[in-house]
CSV table of N, CA and C in Angstrom, one decimal:
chain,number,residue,atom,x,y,z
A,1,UNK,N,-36.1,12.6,8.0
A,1,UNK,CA,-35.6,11.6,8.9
A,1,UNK,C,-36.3,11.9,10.3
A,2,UNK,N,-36.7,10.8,11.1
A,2,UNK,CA,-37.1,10.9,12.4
A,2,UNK,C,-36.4,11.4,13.3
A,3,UNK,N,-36.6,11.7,14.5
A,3,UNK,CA,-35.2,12.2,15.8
A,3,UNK,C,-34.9,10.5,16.0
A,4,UNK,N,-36.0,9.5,16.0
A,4,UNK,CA,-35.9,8.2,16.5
A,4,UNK,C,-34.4,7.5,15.3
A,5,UNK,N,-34.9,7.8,14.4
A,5,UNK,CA,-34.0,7.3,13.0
A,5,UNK,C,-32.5,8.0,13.2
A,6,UNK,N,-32.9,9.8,13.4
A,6,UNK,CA,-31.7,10.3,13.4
A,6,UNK,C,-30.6,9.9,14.7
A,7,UNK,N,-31.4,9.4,16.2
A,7,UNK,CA,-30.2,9.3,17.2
A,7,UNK,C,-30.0,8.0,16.9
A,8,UNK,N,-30.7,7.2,16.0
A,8,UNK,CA,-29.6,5.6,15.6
A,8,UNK,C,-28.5,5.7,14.8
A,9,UNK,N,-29.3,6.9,14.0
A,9,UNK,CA,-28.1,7.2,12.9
A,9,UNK,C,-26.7,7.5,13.1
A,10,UNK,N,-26.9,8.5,14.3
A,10,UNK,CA,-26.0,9.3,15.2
A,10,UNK,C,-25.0,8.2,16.0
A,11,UNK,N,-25.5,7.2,16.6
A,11,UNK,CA,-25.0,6.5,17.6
A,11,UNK,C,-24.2,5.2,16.8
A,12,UNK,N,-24.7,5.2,15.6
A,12,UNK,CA,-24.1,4.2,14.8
A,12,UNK,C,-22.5,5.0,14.2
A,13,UNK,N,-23.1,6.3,13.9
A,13,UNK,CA,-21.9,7.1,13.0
A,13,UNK,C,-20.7,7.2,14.3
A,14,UNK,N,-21.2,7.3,15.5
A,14,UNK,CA,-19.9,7.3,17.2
A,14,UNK,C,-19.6,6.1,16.8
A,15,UNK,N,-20.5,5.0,16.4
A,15,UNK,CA,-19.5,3.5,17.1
A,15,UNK,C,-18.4,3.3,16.0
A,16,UNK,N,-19.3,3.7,14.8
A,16,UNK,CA,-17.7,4.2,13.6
A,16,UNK,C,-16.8,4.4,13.8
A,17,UNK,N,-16.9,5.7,14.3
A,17,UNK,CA,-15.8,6.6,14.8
A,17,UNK,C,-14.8,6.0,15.6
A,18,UNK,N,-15.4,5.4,16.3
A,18,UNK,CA,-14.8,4.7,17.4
A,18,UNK,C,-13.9,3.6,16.9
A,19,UNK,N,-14.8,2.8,16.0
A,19,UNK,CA,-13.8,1.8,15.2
A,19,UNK,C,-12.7,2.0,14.6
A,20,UNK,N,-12.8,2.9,13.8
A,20,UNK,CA,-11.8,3.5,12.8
A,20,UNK,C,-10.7,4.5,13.3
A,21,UNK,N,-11.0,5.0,14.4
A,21,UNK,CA,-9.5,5.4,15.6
A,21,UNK,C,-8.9,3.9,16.1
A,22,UNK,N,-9.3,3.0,16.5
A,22,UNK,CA,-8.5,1.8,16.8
A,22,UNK,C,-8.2,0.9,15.8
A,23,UNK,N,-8.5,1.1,14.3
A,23,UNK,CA,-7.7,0.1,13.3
A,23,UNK,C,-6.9,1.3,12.2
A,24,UNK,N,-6.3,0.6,11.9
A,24,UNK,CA,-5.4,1.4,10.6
A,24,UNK,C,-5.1,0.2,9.6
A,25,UNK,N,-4.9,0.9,8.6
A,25,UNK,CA,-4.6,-0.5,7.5
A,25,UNK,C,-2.8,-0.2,7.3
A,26,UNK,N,-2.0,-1.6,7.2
A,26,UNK,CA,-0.7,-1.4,6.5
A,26,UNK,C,-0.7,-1.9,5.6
A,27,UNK,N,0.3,-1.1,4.8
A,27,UNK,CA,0.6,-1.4,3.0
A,27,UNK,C,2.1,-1.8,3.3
A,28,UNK,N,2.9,-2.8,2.2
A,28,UNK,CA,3.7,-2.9,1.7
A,28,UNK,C,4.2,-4.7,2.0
A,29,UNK,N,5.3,-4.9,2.0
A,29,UNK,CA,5.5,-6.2,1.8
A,29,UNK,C,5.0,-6.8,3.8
A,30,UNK,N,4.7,-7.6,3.9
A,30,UNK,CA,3.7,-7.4,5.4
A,30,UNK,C,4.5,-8.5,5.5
A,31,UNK,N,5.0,-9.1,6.8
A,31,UNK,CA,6.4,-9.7,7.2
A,31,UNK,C,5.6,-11.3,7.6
A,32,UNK,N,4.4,-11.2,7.8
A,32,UNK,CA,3.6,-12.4,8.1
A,32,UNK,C,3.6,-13.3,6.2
A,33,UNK,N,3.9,-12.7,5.1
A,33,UNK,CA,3.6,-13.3,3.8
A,33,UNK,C,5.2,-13.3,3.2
A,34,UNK,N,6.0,-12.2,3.8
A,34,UNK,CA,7.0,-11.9,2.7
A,34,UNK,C,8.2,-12.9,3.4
A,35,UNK,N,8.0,-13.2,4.4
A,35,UNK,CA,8.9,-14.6,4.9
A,35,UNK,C,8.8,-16.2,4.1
A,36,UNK,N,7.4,-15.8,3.8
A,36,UNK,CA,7.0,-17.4,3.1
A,36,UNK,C,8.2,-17.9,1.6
A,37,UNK,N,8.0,-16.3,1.0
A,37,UNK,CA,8.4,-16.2,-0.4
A,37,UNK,C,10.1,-16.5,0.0
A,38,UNK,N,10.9,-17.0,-0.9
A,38,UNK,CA,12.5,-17.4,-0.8
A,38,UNK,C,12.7,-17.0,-2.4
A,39,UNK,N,14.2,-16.3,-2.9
A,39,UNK,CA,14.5,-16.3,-3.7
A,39,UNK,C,15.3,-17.4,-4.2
A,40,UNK,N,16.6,-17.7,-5.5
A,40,UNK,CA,17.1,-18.7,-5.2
A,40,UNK,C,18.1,-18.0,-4.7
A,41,UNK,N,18.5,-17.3,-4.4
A,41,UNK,CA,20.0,-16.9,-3.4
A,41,UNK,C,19.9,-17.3,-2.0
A,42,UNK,N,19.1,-17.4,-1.8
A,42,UNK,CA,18.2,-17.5,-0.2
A,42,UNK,C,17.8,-16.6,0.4
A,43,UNK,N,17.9,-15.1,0.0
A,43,UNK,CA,17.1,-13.9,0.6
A,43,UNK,C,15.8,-14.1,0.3
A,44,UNK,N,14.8,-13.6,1.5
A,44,UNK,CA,13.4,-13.6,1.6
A,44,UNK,C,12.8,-12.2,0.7
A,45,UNK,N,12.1,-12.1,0.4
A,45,UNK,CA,11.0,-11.0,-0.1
A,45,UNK,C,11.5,-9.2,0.7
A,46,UNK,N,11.3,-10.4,2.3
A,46,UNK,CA,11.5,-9.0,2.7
A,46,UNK,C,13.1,-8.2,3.0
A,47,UNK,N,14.2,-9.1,2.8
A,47,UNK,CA,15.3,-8.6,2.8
A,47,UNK,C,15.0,-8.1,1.6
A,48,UNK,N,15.2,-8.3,0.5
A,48,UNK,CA,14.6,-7.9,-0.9
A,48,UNK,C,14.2,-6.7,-0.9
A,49,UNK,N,13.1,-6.5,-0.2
A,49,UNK,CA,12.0,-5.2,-0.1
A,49,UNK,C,13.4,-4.1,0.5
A,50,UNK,N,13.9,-4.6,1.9
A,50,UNK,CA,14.4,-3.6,2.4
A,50,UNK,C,15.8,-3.0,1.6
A,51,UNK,N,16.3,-4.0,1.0
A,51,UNK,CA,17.6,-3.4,0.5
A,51,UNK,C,16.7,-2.3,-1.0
A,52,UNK,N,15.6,-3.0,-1.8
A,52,UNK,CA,16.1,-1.9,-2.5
A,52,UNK,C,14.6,-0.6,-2.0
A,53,UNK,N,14.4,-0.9,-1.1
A,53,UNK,CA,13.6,0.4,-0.3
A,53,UNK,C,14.1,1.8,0.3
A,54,UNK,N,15.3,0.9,0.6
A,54,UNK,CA,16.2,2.2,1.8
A,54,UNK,C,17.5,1.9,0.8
A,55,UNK,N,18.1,1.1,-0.3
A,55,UNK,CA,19.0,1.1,-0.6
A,55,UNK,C,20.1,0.3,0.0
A,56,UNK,N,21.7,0.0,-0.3
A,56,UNK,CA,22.8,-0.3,0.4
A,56,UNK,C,23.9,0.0,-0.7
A,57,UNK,N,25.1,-0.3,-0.1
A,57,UNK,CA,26.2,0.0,-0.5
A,57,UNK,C,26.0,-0.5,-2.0
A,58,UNK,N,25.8,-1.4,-2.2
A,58,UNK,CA,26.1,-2.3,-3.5
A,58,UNK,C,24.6,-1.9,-4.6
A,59,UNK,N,23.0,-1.5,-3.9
A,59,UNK,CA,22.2,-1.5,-4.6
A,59,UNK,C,21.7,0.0,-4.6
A,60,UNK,N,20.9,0.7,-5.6
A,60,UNK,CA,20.9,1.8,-4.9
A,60,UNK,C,19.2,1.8,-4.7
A,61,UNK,N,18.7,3.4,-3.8
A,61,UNK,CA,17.3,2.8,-3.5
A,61,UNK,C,16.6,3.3,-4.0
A,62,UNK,N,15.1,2.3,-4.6
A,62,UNK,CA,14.4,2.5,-5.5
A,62,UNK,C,13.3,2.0,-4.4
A,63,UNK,N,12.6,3.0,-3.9
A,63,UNK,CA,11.7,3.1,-2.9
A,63,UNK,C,10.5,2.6,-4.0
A,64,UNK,N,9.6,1.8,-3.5
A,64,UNK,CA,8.2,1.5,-3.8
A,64,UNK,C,7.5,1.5,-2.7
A,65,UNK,N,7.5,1.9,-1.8
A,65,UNK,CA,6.6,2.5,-0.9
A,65,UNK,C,6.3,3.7,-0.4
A,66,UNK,N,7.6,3.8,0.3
A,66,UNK,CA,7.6,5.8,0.7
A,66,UNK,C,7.4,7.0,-0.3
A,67,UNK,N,8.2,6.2,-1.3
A,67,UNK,CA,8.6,7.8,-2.2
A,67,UNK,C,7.2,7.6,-3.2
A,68,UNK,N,6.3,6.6,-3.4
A,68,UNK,CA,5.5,6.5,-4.2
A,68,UNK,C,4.5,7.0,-3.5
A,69,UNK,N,4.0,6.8,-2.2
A,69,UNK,CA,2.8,7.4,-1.0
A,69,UNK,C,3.0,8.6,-1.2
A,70,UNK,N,4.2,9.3,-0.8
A,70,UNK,CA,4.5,11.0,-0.6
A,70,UNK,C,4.1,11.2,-2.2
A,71,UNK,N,4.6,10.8,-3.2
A,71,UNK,CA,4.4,11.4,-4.7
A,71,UNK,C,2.9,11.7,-5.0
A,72,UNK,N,2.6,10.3,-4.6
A,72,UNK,CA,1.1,10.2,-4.9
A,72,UNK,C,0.1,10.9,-3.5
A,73,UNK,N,0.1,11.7,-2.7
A,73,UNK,CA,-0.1,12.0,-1.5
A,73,UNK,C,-1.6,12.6,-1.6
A,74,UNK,N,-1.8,13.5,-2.6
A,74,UNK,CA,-2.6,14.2,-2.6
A,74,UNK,C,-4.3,13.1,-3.0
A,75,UNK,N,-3.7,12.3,-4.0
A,75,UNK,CA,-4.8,11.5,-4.4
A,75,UNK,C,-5.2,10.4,-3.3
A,76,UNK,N,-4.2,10.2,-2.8
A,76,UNK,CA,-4.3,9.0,-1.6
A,76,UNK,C,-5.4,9.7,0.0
A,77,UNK,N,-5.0,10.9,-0.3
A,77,UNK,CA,-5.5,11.5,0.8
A,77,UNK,C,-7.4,12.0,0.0
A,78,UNK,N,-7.3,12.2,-1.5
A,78,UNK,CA,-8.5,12.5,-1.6
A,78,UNK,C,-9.3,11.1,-1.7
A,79,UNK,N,-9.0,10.0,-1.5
A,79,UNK,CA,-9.4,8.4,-1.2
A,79,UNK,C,-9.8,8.4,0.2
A,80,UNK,N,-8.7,8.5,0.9
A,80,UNK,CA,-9.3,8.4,2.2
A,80,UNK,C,-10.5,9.0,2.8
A,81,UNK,N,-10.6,10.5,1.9
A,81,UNK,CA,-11.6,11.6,2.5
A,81,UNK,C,-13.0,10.7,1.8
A,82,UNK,N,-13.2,10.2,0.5
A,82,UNK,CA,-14.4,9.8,0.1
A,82,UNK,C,-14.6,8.6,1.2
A,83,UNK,N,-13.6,7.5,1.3
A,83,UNK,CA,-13.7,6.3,2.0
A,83,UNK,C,-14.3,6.3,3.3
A,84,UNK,N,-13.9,8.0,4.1
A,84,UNK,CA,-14.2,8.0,5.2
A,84,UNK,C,-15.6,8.6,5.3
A,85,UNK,N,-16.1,9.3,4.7
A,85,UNK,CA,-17.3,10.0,4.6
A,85,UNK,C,-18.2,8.8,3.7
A,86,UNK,N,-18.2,7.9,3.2
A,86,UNK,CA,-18.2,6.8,2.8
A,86,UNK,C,-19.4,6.2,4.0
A,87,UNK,N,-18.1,5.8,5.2
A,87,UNK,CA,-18.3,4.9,6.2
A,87,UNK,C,-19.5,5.9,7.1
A,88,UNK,N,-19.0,7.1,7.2
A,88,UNK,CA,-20.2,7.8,7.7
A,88,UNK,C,-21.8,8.2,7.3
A,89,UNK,N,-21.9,7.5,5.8
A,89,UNK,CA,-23.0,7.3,5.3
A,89,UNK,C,-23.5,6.0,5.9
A,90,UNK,N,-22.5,5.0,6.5
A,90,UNK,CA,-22.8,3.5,6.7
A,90,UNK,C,-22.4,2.5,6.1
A,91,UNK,N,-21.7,2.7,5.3
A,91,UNK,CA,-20.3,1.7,4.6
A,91,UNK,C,-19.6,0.7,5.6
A,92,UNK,N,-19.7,-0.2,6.0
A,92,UNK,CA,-18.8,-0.7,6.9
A,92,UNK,C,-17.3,-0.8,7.1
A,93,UNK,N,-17.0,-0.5,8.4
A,93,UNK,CA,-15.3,0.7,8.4
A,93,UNK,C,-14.5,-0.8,7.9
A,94,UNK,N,-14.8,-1.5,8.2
A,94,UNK,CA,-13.8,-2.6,7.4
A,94,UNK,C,-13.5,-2.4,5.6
A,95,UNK,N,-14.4,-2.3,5.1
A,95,UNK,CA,-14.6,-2.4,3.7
A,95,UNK,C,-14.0,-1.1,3.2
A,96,UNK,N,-14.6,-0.3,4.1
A,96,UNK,CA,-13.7,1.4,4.0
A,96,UNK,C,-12.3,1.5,4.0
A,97,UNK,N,-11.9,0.6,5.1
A,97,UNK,CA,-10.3,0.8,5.5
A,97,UNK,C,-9.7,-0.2,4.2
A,98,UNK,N,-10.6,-1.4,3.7
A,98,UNK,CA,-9.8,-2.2,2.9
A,98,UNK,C,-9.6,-1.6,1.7
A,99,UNK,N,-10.9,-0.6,0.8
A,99,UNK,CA,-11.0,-0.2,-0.3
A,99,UNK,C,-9.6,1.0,0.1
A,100,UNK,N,-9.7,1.4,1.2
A,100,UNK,CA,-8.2,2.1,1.1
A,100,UNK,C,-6.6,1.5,1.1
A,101,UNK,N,-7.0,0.5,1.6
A,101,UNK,CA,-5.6,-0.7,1.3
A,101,UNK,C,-5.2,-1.2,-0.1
A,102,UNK,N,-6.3,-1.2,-0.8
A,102,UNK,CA,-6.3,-1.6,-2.1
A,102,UNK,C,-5.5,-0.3,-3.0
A,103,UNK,N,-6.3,0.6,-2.6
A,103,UNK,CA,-6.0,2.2,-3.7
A,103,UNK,C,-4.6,2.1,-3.4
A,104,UNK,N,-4.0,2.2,-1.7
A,104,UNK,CA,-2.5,2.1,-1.7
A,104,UNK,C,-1.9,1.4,-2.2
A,105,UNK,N,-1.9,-0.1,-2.0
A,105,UNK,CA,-1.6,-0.6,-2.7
A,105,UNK,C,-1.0,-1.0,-3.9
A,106,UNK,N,-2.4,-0.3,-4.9
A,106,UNK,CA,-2.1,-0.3,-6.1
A,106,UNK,C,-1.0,1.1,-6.5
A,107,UNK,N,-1.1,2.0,-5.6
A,107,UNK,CA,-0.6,3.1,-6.0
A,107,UNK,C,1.3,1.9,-5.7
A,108,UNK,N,1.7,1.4,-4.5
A,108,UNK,CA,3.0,1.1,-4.5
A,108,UNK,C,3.4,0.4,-5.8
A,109,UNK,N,2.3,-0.7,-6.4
A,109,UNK,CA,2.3,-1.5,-7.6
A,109,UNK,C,2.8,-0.8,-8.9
A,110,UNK,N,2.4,0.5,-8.7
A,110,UNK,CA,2.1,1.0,-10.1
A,110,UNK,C,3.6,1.7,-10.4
A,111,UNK,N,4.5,1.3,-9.1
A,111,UNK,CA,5.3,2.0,-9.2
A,111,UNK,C,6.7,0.9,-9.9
A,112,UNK,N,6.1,-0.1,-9.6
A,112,UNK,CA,7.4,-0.8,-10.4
A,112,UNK,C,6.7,-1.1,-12.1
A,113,UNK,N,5.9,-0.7,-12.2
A,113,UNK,CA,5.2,-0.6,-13.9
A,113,UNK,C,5.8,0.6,-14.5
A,114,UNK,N,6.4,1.5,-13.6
A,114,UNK,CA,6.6,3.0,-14.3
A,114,UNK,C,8.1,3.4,-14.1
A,115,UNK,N,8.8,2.7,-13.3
A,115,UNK,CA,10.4,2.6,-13.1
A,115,UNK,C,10.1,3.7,-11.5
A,116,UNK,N,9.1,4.2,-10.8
A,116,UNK,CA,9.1,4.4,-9.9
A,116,UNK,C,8.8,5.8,-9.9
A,117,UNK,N,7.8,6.1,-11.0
A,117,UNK,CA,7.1,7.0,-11.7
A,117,UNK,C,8.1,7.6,-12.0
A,118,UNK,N,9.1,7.0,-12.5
A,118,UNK,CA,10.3,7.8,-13.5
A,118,UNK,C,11.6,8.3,-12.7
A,119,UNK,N,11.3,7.8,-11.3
A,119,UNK,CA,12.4,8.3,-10.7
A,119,UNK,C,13.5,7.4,-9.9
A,120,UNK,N,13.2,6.4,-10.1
A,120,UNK,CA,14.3,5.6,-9.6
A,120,UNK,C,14.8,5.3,-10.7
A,121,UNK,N,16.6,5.1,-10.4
A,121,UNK,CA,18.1,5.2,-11.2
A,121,UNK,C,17.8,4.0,-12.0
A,122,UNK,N,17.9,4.0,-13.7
A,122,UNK,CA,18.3,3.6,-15.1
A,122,UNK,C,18.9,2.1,-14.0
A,123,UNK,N,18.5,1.3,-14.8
A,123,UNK,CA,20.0,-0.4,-14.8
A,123,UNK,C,21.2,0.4,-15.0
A,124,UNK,N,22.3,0.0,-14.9
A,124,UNK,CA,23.5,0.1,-15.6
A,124,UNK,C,23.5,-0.9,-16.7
A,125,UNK,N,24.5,-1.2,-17.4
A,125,UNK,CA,24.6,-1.8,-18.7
A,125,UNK,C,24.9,-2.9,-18.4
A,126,UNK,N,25.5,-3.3,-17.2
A,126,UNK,CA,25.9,-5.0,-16.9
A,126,UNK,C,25.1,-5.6,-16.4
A,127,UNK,N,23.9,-4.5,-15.8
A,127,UNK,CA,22.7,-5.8,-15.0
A,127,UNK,C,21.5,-6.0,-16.2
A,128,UNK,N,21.5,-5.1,-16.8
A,128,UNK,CA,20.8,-4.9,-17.8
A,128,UNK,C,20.9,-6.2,-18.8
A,129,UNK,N,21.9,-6.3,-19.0
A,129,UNK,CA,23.0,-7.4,-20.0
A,129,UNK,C,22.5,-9.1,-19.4
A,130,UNK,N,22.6,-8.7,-17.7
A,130,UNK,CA,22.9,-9.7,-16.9
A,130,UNK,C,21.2,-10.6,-17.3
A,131,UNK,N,20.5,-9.5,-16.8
A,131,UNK,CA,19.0,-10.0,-16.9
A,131,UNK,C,18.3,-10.2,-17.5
A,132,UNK,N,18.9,-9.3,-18.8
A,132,UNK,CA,18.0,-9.5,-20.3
A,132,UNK,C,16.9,-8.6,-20.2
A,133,UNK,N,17.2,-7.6,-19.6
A,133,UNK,CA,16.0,-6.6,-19.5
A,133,UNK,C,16.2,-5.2,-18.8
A,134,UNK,N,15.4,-4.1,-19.0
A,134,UNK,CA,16.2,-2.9,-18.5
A,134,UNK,C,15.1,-2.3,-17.4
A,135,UNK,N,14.2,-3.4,-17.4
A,135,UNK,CA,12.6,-2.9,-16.2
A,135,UNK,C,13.8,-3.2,-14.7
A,136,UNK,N,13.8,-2.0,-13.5
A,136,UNK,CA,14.1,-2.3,-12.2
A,136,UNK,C,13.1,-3.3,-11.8
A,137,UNK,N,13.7,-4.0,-10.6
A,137,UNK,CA,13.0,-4.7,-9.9
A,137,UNK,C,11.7,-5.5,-10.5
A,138,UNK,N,12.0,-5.9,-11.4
A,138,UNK,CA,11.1,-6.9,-12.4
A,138,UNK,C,11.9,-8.0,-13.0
A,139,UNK,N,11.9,-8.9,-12.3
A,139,UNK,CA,12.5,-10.0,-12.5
A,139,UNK,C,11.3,-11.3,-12.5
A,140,UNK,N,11.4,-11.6,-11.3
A,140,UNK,CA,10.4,-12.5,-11.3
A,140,UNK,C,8.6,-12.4,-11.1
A,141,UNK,N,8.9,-11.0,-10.5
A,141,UNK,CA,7.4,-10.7,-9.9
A,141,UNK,C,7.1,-10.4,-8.7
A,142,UNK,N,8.0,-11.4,-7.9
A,142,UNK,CA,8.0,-11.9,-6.5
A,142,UNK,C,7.8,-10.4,-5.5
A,143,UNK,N,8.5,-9.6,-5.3
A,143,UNK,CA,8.7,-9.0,-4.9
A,143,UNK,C,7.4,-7.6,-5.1
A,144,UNK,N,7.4,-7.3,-6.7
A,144,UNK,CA,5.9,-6.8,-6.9
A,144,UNK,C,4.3,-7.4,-6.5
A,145,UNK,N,4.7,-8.8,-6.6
A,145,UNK,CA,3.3,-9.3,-5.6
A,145,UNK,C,3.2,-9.8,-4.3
A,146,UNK,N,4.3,-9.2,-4.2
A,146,UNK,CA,4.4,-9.6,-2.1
A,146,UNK,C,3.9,-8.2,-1.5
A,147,UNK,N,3.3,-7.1,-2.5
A,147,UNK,CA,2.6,-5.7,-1.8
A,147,UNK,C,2.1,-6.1,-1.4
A,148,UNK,N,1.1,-5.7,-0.4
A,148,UNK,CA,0.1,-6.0,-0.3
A,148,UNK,C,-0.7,-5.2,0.8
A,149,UNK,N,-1.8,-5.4,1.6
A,149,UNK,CA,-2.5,-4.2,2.8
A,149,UNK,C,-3.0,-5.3,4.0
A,150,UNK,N,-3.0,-5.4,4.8
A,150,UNK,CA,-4.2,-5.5,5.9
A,150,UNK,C,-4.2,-4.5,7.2
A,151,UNK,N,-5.8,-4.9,7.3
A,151,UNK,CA,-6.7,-4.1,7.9
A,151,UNK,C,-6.3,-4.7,9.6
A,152,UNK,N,-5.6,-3.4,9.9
A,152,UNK,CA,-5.6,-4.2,11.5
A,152,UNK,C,-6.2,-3.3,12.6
């Protein structure tokens, strides 16, 4: 490589840098889409999200976000390290930050396919009975496709 080649290379790899300290990507039900969605009770997506995220008196909590990020922590974080060194090859930090919205993402996704990689609480027998099925939080979908990421 040239010093000519190498200080564009250089000056491109700062304005990166630069980019990618002022955006971050968020995951999970994103309050601009999960308002849209209505159940028929009349709760939105995102009351939905929150009660069985954090839990309440009546529901108990089966996190698909936090407890799935921390579980999965180590792989999320070996995503980031390729995505970022990625962008430092010249990847553009958009595509970088998105391909890491997606991996999250899917990691929150994967969690209501697995009961919450096995660790959120069994139905009881009456909801079980009630819904015709013993999958948590799989009812209609709604709430598993209201994950989602953007790059802000």
């Amino acid at each position: 490589m040239t010093p000519d080649k190498f200080l564009a290379r250089s000056k491109q790899q700062l304005m990166d840098m630069k980019q990618i300290k002022r955006k971050h990507v968020a995951v999970g039900v994103l309050a601009s889409e999960a308002s849209k969605r209505v159940y028929e009770s009349g709760a939105d997506v995102l009351q939905v999200a929150a009660a069985n995220e954090f839990g309440t008196k009546t529901i108990p909590q089966r996190s698909f976000l936090v407890m799935p990020q921390e579980l999965k922590a180590p792989e999320i974080s070996k995503f980031i390290r390729v995505q970022l060194g990625k962008v430092l090859e010249g990847r553009e930090v958009k595509k970088g930050l998105g391909l890491i919205g997606v991996f999250v993402t899917n990691v929150s996704v994967d969690a209501f396919d697995t009961g919450g990689f096995g660790k959120w609480p069994v139905l009881d027998d009456k909801t079980i009975e009630a819904k015709g099925s013993s999958a948590p939080l799989i009812d209609t979908g709604t709430l598993k496709n209201s994950v989602t990421y953007e790059v802000r």
